Coordinates of C-alpha atoms in Angstrom, one line a residue:
S225 CA 35.5 -33.2 -26.0
E226 CA 34.8 -31.1 -28.5
K227 CA 37.3 -32.3 -31.0
K228 CA 35.2 -35.6 -30.6
L229 CA 32.1 -34.4 -31.6
E230 CA 33.1 -32.5 -34.4
D231 CA 35.4 -35.6 -35.8
E232 CA 31.7 -37.5 -35.1
I233 CA 29.5 -35.1 -36.5
K234 CA 32.4 -34.6 -40.0
E235 CA 31.8 -38.6 -40.2
K236 CA 28.1 -38.4 -39.8
H237 CA 28.3 -36.3 -42.9
K238 CA 31.3 -37.5 -45.1
K239 CA 28.5 -41.0 -44.9
L240 CA 25.8 -39.0 -46.7
L241 CA 28.4 -37.1 -48.7
L242 CA 29.2 -40.2 -50.2
K243 CA 25.9 -41.9 -51.0
F244 CA 25.4 -38.4 -52.7
I245 CA 28.3 -39.2 -54.5
E246 CA 27.6 -42.6 -55.2
S247 CA 23.9 -41.3 -56.2
S248 CA 22.5 -40.0 -59.8
L249 CA 22.2 -36.6 -57.9
K250 CA 23.5 -33.4 -59.8
E251 CA 23.2 -31.8 -56.0
Y252 CA 22.4 -31.7 -52.7
R253 CA 20.7 -29.4 -50.8
I254 CA 21.1 -29.6 -47.0
D255 CA 19.1 -26.6 -44.1
N256 CA 19.0 -26.8 -41.3
L257 CA 21.9 -26.8 -40.5
S258 CA 23.9 -24.9 -37.5
S259 CA 27.4 -22.6 -38.1
N260 CA 28.9 -24.9 -36.5
E261 CA 27.4 -28.1 -38.8
R262 CA 27.8 -26.2 -42.0
R263 CA 31.6 -25.3 -41.8
L264 CA 32.0 -28.8 -40.9
M265 CA 30.0 -30.2 -43.7
H266 CA 32.4 -27.8 -45.7
E267 CA 35.6 -29.0 -44.6
V268 CA 33.9 -32.9 -45.2
A269 CA 32.7 -31.4 -49.2
E270 CA 36.2 -30.4 -50.2
E271 CA 38.1 -33.4 -48.4
L272 CA 35.9 -35.2 -51.0
G273 CA 36.5 -32.8 -54.1
L274 CA 32.7 -31.9 -54.0
I275 CA 31.6 -27.9 -54.8
H276 CA 30.4 -26.6 -52.2
K277 CA 28.7 -22.9 -51.2
S278 CA 26.3 -21.8 -48.4
E279 CA 23.0 -19.7 -50.1
G280 CA 20.8 -17.5 -48.4
N281 CA 21.1 -15.5 -44.9
D282 CA 21.0 -15.9 -41.3
K283 CA 18.4 -19.0 -40.1
N284 CA 17.5 -19.6 -44.1
R285 CA 20.7 -20.6 -45.0
I286 CA 21.1 -23.6 -47.6
L287 CA 24.0 -25.5 -47.6
V288 CA 24.5 -26.9 -51.6
I289 CA 26.5 -29.5 -52.6
R290 CA 27.3 -30.7 -56.3
K291 CA 28.9 -32.8 -58.0
K292 CA 32.0 -31.5 -60.3
D293 CA 30.9 -32.1 -63.6
N294 CA 34.6 -30.8 -65.7
E295 CA 37.4 -29.5 -64.9
N296 CA 35.9 -26.0 -65.5
D297 CA 33.8 -26.0 -62.3
K298 CA 36.9 -26.1 -60.2
I299 CA 36.5 -22.1 -60.1
N300 CA 33.4 -22.3 -58.4
N301 CA 35.3 -23.9 -55.6
C302 CA 36.2 -20.4 -54.6
D303 CA 32.7 -19.8 -53.5
Y304 CA 33.2 -20.4 -49.8
H305 CA 30.8 -18.7 -47.4
N306 CA 30.0 -20.2 -43.4

């Protein structure tokens, strides 16, 4: 089912983002995502308390995920585009 597939995709991306959280990297950029995958990544990033936004246009869209440095970064979380 579509729901099961979405859950599998989210689980895969959650593992990647958990590795990112544990790493010393400040930013994680992902390209070549379908609009659906990007939407799911936004959902996972939100669940994990990360800053997330999409940049670029159409086929060149990149998902940028960052760790929160401090409370002021929460403002950036309103920048939700798909």
